[in-house]
Amino acid sequence: MNQRNDVNKRKADHIQICLNDDVRGSGMTTGFEKFSFIHQALPEVDFSEINVDTSFLEKKVATPFLISSMTGGTEKAMTINQNLAIAAEEKGWSFGVGSGRAAVEDPERAYTFQVRKYAPSIPIIANVGAVQLNYGFGVEECKKIVDLVEADALVLHLNSLQELIQPEGNANFRGLFQKIEELCKSFPLPIGVKEVGWGINSQLAQSLFDVGISFIDVAGAGGTNWSQVEKFRSTDPLKRAVAEAISGLGIPTSECLLDIKQNEGTGTLIASGGLNNGVEAAKAIALGADLAGFGRSILAEAVTSEKALIDRFTQTEYELKAAMFSIGAASLNDLKNTSSIKRVGY
């Protein structure tokens, strides 16, 4: 199989596995179930006036929600990305596309990432694996990805354990921090960093902010586990066994947020990794996030139609506002500064 067909098959496999198989980590949750809002029976808020708009990448958006870097590179991915872009534009979500490496290595795949015509006003984030900085990618390749997406920013994803299990994986992560720092100094647009399901701790988060990273998506444990995804693709008994052994690793999404907030991390913080609804998004914001990201939990609607996504996005916003109403929070600032959330179950 040539490289072009190999990339196409990998991207298609990822979509089908995420739709049809159990790709959660073993015994791992986001931790949001361990937190509860303290209900305010007299909220002193007019529900119709609850405001959830915010700003991201110097653009005003109607919600604090982000589509967290899902796909690209195949015909089916183009349909998914088109549906996502139309719904995101309609409902005011920010949009992160999947890794653009495929488009650089095979320009015929570029169209699957070109969603700006469907979403002219919202923030759009281009994406590439940080490890590719050790495999021939530099400033020019990153610029190509940003330009073809017409993006407002670039996110570098950290996926070490996925690369370890992936049949085609690249696992040389040595020296990447310095290369990320150098890229921040020379790149014309904001750069972010995201995990893909194992979380980011406060020490790394602050170090990344200190060298110029503009935003961090913690993408914690409790949602999609990408070593499990790659396990389903692998025919290597050793890698499949290792994937099982490491399936419980990672930092739950809620704990990432608490760790970074308690250690006074600075910079825009995004919570993704296992979020399923607007109430969990509200908890994430109350625990320190600026935006809440959704991935696999909206994939089925993304495959179905733009209308299915718009309906889901409408419901998610309503759920967020309902959670805010329950504690008398009229704005995201109120929610971020609330004392009406507590840890339960201890």
Short mmCIF file of C-alpha atoms in Angstrom, two decimals:
data_model
loop_
_atom_site.label_atom_id
_atom_site.label_comp_id
_atom_site.label_asym_id
_atom_site.label_seq_id
_atom_site.Cartn_x
_atom_site.Cartn_y
_atom_site.Cartn_z
CA MET A 1 0.00 0.00 0.00
CA ASN A 2 1.43 3.38 -0.97
CA GLN A 3 1.69 6.23 1.54
CA ARG A 4 -1.30 8.10 0.10
CA ASN A 5 -3.63 5.12 0.42
CA ASP A 6 -2.18 4.28 3.84
CA VAL A 7 -3.05 7.74 5.22
CA ASN A 8 -6.51 7.58 3.66
CA LYS A 9 -7.18 4.18 5.23
CA ARG A 10 -5.87 5.29 8.65
CA LYS A 11 -8.15 8.33 8.73
CA ALA A 12 -11.14 6.25 7.61
CA ASP A 13 -10.35 3.57 10.20
CA HIS A 14 -10.21 6.18 12.96
CA ILE A 15 -13.72 7.42 12.11
CA GLN A 16 -15.24 3.94 12.00
CA ILE A 17 -13.54 2.77 15.20
CA CYS A 18 -14.62 5.87 17.11
CA LEU A 19 -18.19 5.39 15.92
CA ASN A 20 -18.48 1.67 16.54
CA ASP A 21 -16.02 0.44 19.18
CA ASP A 22 -15.47 1.02 22.90
CA VAL A 23 -12.42 3.28 22.89
CA ARG A 24 -12.59 4.50 26.46
CA GLY A 25 -9.75 3.96 28.89
CA SER A 26 -10.03 1.13 31.39
CA GLY A 27 -11.65 2.29 34.64
CA MET A 28 -11.05 5.94 33.74
CA THR A 29 -13.57 8.77 33.95
CA THR A 30 -13.34 12.52 33.45
CA GLY A 31 -13.98 13.07 37.16
CA PHE A 32 -16.82 15.51 36.52
CA GLU A 33 -19.21 13.10 38.24
CA LYS A 34 -17.27 13.86 41.44
CA PHE A 35 -18.37 17.50 41.36
CA SER A 36 -21.80 18.93 41.99
CA PHE A 37 -23.28 22.40 41.75
CA ILE A 38 -24.88 23.76 44.92
CA HIS A 39 -28.41 24.48 43.80
CA GLN A 40 -29.76 27.97 44.39
CA ALA A 41 -33.55 27.73 44.71
CA LEU A 42 -33.89 31.50 44.30
CA PRO A 43 -31.38 32.31 41.54
CA GLU A 44 -32.33 36.00 41.11
CA VAL A 45 -31.63 35.64 37.38
CA ASP A 46 -33.89 36.01 34.34
CA PHE A 47 -33.12 32.87 32.31
CA SER A 48 -33.72 34.74 29.05
CA GLU A 49 -30.90 37.14 29.93
CA ILE A 50 -28.23 34.53 30.65
CA ASN A 51 -25.30 35.38 28.37
CA VAL A 52 -22.75 32.77 27.27
CA ASP A 53 -20.89 34.66 24.56
CA THR A 54 -17.13 35.00 24.81
CA SER A 55 -14.02 35.87 22.80
CA PHE A 56 -11.43 33.50 21.42
CA LEU A 57 -8.54 34.28 19.08
CA GLU A 58 -9.70 37.91 18.96
CA LYS A 59 -13.11 36.91 17.65
CA LYS A 60 -16.41 37.17 19.49
CA VAL A 61 -18.38 33.91 19.55
CA ALA A 62 -21.85 33.12 20.82
CA THR A 63 -20.78 30.20 23.01
CA PRO A 64 -17.74 28.89 24.90
CA PHE A 65 -17.81 25.65 22.93
CA LEU A 66 -15.12 24.19 20.66
CA ILE A 67 -15.15 21.31 18.20
CA SER A 68 -11.95 19.68 19.35
CA SER A 69 -9.82 18.66 16.32
CA MET A 70 -11.64 15.68 14.90
CA THR A 71 -10.81 14.65 11.33
CA GLY A 72 -9.69 15.35 7.78
CA GLY A 73 -7.95 13.62 4.90
CA THR A 74 -10.74 11.45 3.43
CA GLU A 75 -13.94 12.02 1.48
CA LYS A 76 -16.02 11.03 4.49
CA ALA A 77 -13.98 13.42 6.62
CA MET A 78 -14.83 16.23 4.22
CA THR A 79 -18.55 15.55 4.69
CA ILE A 80 -18.07 15.51 8.45
CA ASN A 81 -16.04 18.73 8.42
CA GLN A 82 -18.58 20.46 6.19
CA ASN A 83 -21.41 19.54 8.55
CA LEU A 84 -19.36 20.64 11.55
CA ALA A 85 -18.43 23.96 9.95
CA ILE A 86 -22.00 24.82 8.96
CA ALA A 87 -23.34 23.98 12.41
CA ALA A 88 -20.48 25.79 14.17
CA GLU A 89 -21.11 28.93 12.15
CA GLU A 90 -24.84 28.73 12.83
CA LYS A 91 -24.48 28.22 16.59
CA GLY A 92 -21.29 30.17 17.34
CA TRP A 93 -18.87 27.35 18.15
CA SER A 94 -15.13 27.54 17.50
CA PHE A 95 -13.80 24.80 15.23
CA GLY A 96 -10.57 22.79 15.34
CA VAL A 97 -9.96 20.57 12.32
CA GLY A 98 -8.00 17.32 12.33
CA SER A 99 -4.29 16.97 11.61
CA GLY A 100 -3.28 18.73 8.40
CA ARG A 101 -0.20 16.57 7.86
CA ALA A 102 -2.11 14.57 5.25
CA ALA A 103 -2.78 17.72 3.23
CA VAL A 104 0.90 18.73 3.19
CA GLU A 105 2.09 15.26 2.21
CA ASP A 106 -0.72 14.80 -0.33
CA PRO A 107 -2.14 18.10 -1.67
CA GLU A 108 -5.06 16.19 -3.20
CA ARG A 109 -6.37 15.83 0.37
CA ALA A 110 -6.26 19.57 1.05
CA TYR A 111 -9.91 20.13 0.14
CA THR A 112 -11.04 17.99 3.08
CA PHE A 113 -9.73 20.67 5.46
CA GLN A 114 -10.99 23.73 3.58
CA VAL A 115 -14.02 24.66 5.63
CA ARG A 116 -13.70 28.45 5.83
CA LYS A 117 -16.27 28.96 3.06
CA TYR A 118 -18.83 27.25 5.31
CA ALA A 119 -17.77 29.12 8.45
CA PRO A 120 -16.65 32.64 7.54
CA SER A 121 -16.81 34.28 10.97
CA ILE A 122 -15.90 31.77 13.69
CA PRO A 123 -12.40 30.95 14.99
CA ILE A 124 -10.90 28.02 13.07
CA ILE A 125 -7.82 26.18 14.31
CA ALA A 126 -5.46 24.23 12.05
CA ASN A 127 -3.72 21.22 13.56
CA VAL A 128 -0.59 19.09 13.26
CA GLY A 129 1.18 16.64 15.53
CA ALA A 130 3.97 18.26 17.52
CA VAL A 131 6.12 15.17 16.92
CA GLN A 132 6.21 16.03 13.22
CA LEU A 133 8.65 18.81 14.15
CA ASN A 134 11.11 15.93 14.60
CA TYR A 135 10.19 14.40 11.24
CA GLY A 136 10.75 17.15 8.70
CA PHE A 137 8.05 19.68 9.56
CA GLY A 138 9.07 23.25 10.27
CA VAL A 139 7.72 26.77 10.01
CA GLU A 140 6.98 26.53 6.28
CA GLU A 141 5.02 23.28 6.56
CA CYS A 142 3.04 24.69 9.48
CA LYS A 143 2.29 27.82 7.45
CA LYS A 144 1.03 25.68 4.59
CA ILE A 145 -1.44 23.96 6.90
CA VAL A 146 -2.67 27.26 8.32
CA ASP A 147 -2.98 28.82 4.88
CA LEU A 148 -4.94 25.98 3.31
CA VAL A 149 -7.36 25.92 6.27
CA GLU A 150 -7.51 29.75 6.37
CA ALA A 151 -7.12 29.31 10.10
CA ASP A 152 -6.84 31.82 12.92
CA ALA A 153 -4.34 29.70 14.85
CA LEU A 154 -2.38 26.45 14.83
CA VAL A 155 -2.59 23.77 17.50
CA LEU A 156 0.17 21.22 18.04
CA HIS A 157 -1.22 17.97 19.37
CA LEU A 158 0.69 15.79 21.81
CA ASN A 159 -0.09 12.11 21.28
CA SER A 160 2.91 10.15 22.53
CA LEU A 161 1.04 7.04 23.67
CA GLN A 162 -1.02 6.96 20.48
CA GLU A 163 2.14 7.11 18.37
CA LEU A 164 3.60 4.29 20.47
CA ILE A 165 0.76 1.92 19.54
CA GLN A 166 -0.04 3.21 16.04
CA PRO A 167 1.35 0.86 13.37
CA GLU A 168 2.81 3.85 11.51
CA GLY A 169 3.67 5.76 14.69
CA ASN A 170 6.52 8.23 15.21
CA ALA A 171 7.70 8.04 18.82
CA ASN A 172 10.75 10.33 18.91
CA PHE A 173 9.57 13.13 21.22
CA ARG A 174 13.09 14.21 22.24
CA GLY A 175 13.80 17.95 22.03
CA LEU A 176 10.25 18.96 21.10
CA PHE A 177 9.87 21.58 23.82
CA GLN A 178 12.69 23.67 22.35
CA LYS A 179 11.28 23.30 18.85
CA ILE A 180 7.86 24.41 20.07
CA GLU A 181 9.47 27.44 21.71
CA GLU A 182 11.30 28.32 18.48
CA LEU A 183 8.11 27.95 16.45
CA CYS A 184 6.26 30.30 18.82
CA LYS A 185 8.93 32.97 18.26
CA SER A 186 8.72 32.88 14.46
CA PHE A 187 5.15 31.91 13.63
CA PRO A 188 2.78 34.69 12.47
CA LEU A 189 -0.34 33.34 14.21
CA PRO A 190 -1.15 32.14 17.74
CA ILE A 191 -0.04 28.61 18.56
CA GLY A 192 -1.79 26.28 20.98
CA VAL A 193 -1.02 22.85 22.37
CA LYS A 194 -3.47 20.03 23.00
CA GLU A 195 -3.27 16.51 24.33
CA VAL A 196 -5.44 13.80 22.78
CA GLY A 197 -6.83 12.05 25.84
CA TRP A 198 -4.17 11.74 28.55
CA GLY A 199 -4.20 15.26 29.99
CA ILE A 200 -1.69 18.06 30.65
CA ASN A 201 -0.40 18.86 34.13
CA SER A 202 0.11 22.34 35.56
CA GLN A 203 3.91 22.32 35.37
CA LEU A 204 3.93 21.60 31.64
CA ALA A 205 1.03 23.99 31.03
CA GLN A 206 2.82 26.90 32.69
CA SER A 207 6.09 26.10 30.92
CA LEU A 208 4.27 26.16 27.59
CA PHE A 209 2.55 29.45 28.37
CA ASP A 210 5.91 30.89 29.42
CA VAL A 211 7.49 30.22 26.01
CA GLY A 212 4.63 31.74 24.04
CA ILE A 213 1.86 29.16 23.70
CA SER A 214 -1.44 31.07 23.50
CA PHE A 215 -3.90 28.37 24.53
CA ILE A 216 -3.86 24.85 25.93
CA ASP A 217 -6.46 22.13 25.49
CA VAL A 218 -5.92 19.69 28.35
CA ALA A 219 -7.80 16.90 26.50
CA GLY A 220 -7.77 14.78 29.62
CA ALA A 221 -8.49 11.15 30.34
CA GLY A 222 -12.06 9.91 30.56
CA GLY A 223 -13.08 10.17 26.92
CA THR A 224 -11.54 8.67 23.79
CA ASN A 225 -8.37 6.72 24.51
CA TRP A 226 -6.29 6.79 21.33
CA SER A 227 -4.07 3.86 22.26
CA GLN A 228 -7.31 1.87 22.38
CA VAL A 229 -8.27 3.23 18.94
CA GLU A 230 -4.90 2.14 17.56
CA LYS A 231 -5.24 -1.24 19.28
CA PHE A 232 -8.22 -1.96 17.05
CA ARG A 233 -6.08 -1.14 13.98
CA SER A 234 -3.01 -3.11 15.03
CA THR A 235 -2.24 -6.71 14.09
CA ASP A 236 0.84 -6.75 16.34
CA PRO A 237 0.13 -8.88 19.46
CA LEU A 238 2.76 -6.99 21.47
CA LYS A 239 1.29 -3.56 20.71
CA ARG A 240 -2.24 -4.79 21.39
CA ALA A 241 -1.13 -6.14 24.76
CA VAL A 242 0.66 -2.90 25.63
CA ALA A 243 -2.42 -0.88 24.63
CA GLU A 244 -4.45 -2.89 27.12
CA ALA A 245 -1.86 -2.39 29.85
CA ILE A 246 -1.73 1.40 29.43
CA SER A 247 -5.47 1.92 28.94
CA GLY A 248 -5.87 3.25 32.48
CA LEU A 249 -3.14 5.88 32.25
CA GLY A 250 -3.72 9.63 32.11
CA ILE A 251 -4.98 12.57 34.13
CA PRO A 252 -8.78 12.95 34.30
CA THR A 253 -9.99 16.11 32.58
CA SER A 254 -11.39 17.65 35.77
CA GLU A 255 -8.13 17.05 37.63
CA CYS A 256 -6.13 18.76 34.88
CA LEU A 257 -8.27 21.86 35.29
CA LEU A 258 -8.00 21.89 39.08
CA ASP A 259 -4.23 21.37 38.97
CA ILE A 260 -3.65 24.22 36.52
CA LYS A 261 -6.08 26.59 38.26
CA GLN A 262 -4.68 25.91 41.74
CA ASN A 263 -1.15 26.52 40.49
CA GLU A 264 -2.24 29.82 38.91
CA GLY A 265 -1.67 28.82 35.31
CA THR A 266 -1.91 31.71 32.90
CA GLY A 267 -3.32 31.65 29.38
CA THR A 268 -6.47 30.44 27.67
CA LEU A 269 -7.48 27.00 28.94
CA ILE A 270 -9.68 24.58 27.02
CA ALA A 271 -11.30 21.54 28.61
CA SER A 272 -11.87 18.58 26.34
CA GLY A 273 -11.65 14.87 26.96
CA GLY A 274 -14.91 13.03 27.56
CA LEU A 275 -17.36 15.96 27.73
CA ASN A 276 -20.86 14.83 26.79
CA ASN A 277 -23.22 17.72 27.55
CA GLY A 278 -23.58 21.32 28.59
CA VAL A 279 -23.73 20.55 32.32
CA GLU A 280 -20.29 18.96 32.15
CA ALA A 281 -19.13 22.00 30.18
CA ALA A 282 -20.46 24.22 32.97
CA LYS A 283 -18.52 22.19 35.53
CA ALA A 284 -15.38 22.50 33.40
CA ILE A 285 -15.70 26.28 33.25
CA ALA A 286 -16.39 26.49 36.98
CA LEU A 287 -13.20 24.47 37.55
CA GLY A 288 -11.07 26.81 35.48
CA ALA A 289 -11.65 26.35 31.76
CA ASP A 290 -12.32 29.21 29.36
CA LEU A 291 -13.76 26.97 26.64
CA ALA A 292 -15.24 23.47 26.59
CA GLY A 293 -14.31 21.12 23.76
CA PHE A 294 -16.35 18.27 22.29
CA GLY A 295 -15.09 15.49 20.02
CA ARG A 296 -16.31 11.90 19.78
CA SER A 297 -19.54 12.68 21.65
CA ILE A 298 -20.76 14.70 18.64
CA LEU A 299 -19.33 12.45 15.92
CA ALA A 300 -22.54 10.52 15.29
CA GLU A 301 -24.42 13.76 14.59
CA ALA A 302 -21.54 15.01 12.45
CA VAL A 303 -21.83 11.91 10.28
CA THR A 304 -25.61 12.27 10.07
CA SER A 305 -26.23 15.86 8.98
CA GLU A 306 -25.70 19.51 9.70
CA LYS A 307 -29.27 19.66 11.10
CA ALA A 308 -28.54 16.88 13.58
CA LEU A 309 -25.50 18.84 14.73
CA ILE A 310 -27.40 22.12 15.00
CA ASP A 311 -30.02 20.39 17.15
CA ARG A 312 -27.28 18.89 19.34
CA PHE A 313 -25.48 22.22 19.64
CA THR A 314 -28.74 23.95 20.58
CA GLN A 315 -29.35 21.37 23.30
CA THR A 316 -25.78 21.70 24.63
CA GLU A 317 -26.12 25.47 24.95
CA TYR A 318 -29.47 25.08 26.72
CA GLU A 319 -27.92 22.58 29.14
CA LEU A 320 -25.11 25.00 29.92
CA LYS A 321 -27.57 27.81 30.60
CA ALA A 322 -29.73 25.52 32.74
CA ALA A 323 -26.72 24.67 34.92
CA MET A 324 -25.89 28.37 35.21
CA PHE A 325 -29.50 29.18 36.08
CA SER A 326 -29.41 26.60 38.85
CA ILE A 327 -26.65 28.52 40.66
CA GLY A 328 -27.74 32.04 39.70
CA ALA A 329 -24.88 32.68 37.24
CA ALA A 330 -25.92 35.19 34.59
CA SER A 331 -22.64 35.20 32.65
CA LEU A 332 -19.59 33.05 32.00
CA ASN A 333 -17.64 35.34 34.30
CA ASP A 334 -20.11 34.53 37.08
CA LEU A 335 -19.71 30.83 36.33
CA LYS A 336 -15.91 31.00 36.31
CA ASN A 337 -15.91 32.71 39.69
CA THR A 338 -18.65 30.72 41.36
CA SER A 339 -18.22 29.16 44.78
CA SER A 340 -21.30 27.01 44.14
CA ILE A 341 -19.45 23.88 43.07
CA LYS A 342 -18.22 21.20 45.43
CA ARG A 343 -16.51 17.84 45.32
CA VAL A 344 -18.87 15.02 46.31
CA GLY A 345 -18.59 11.35 47.10
CA TYR A 346 -15.90 11.55 49.76
#
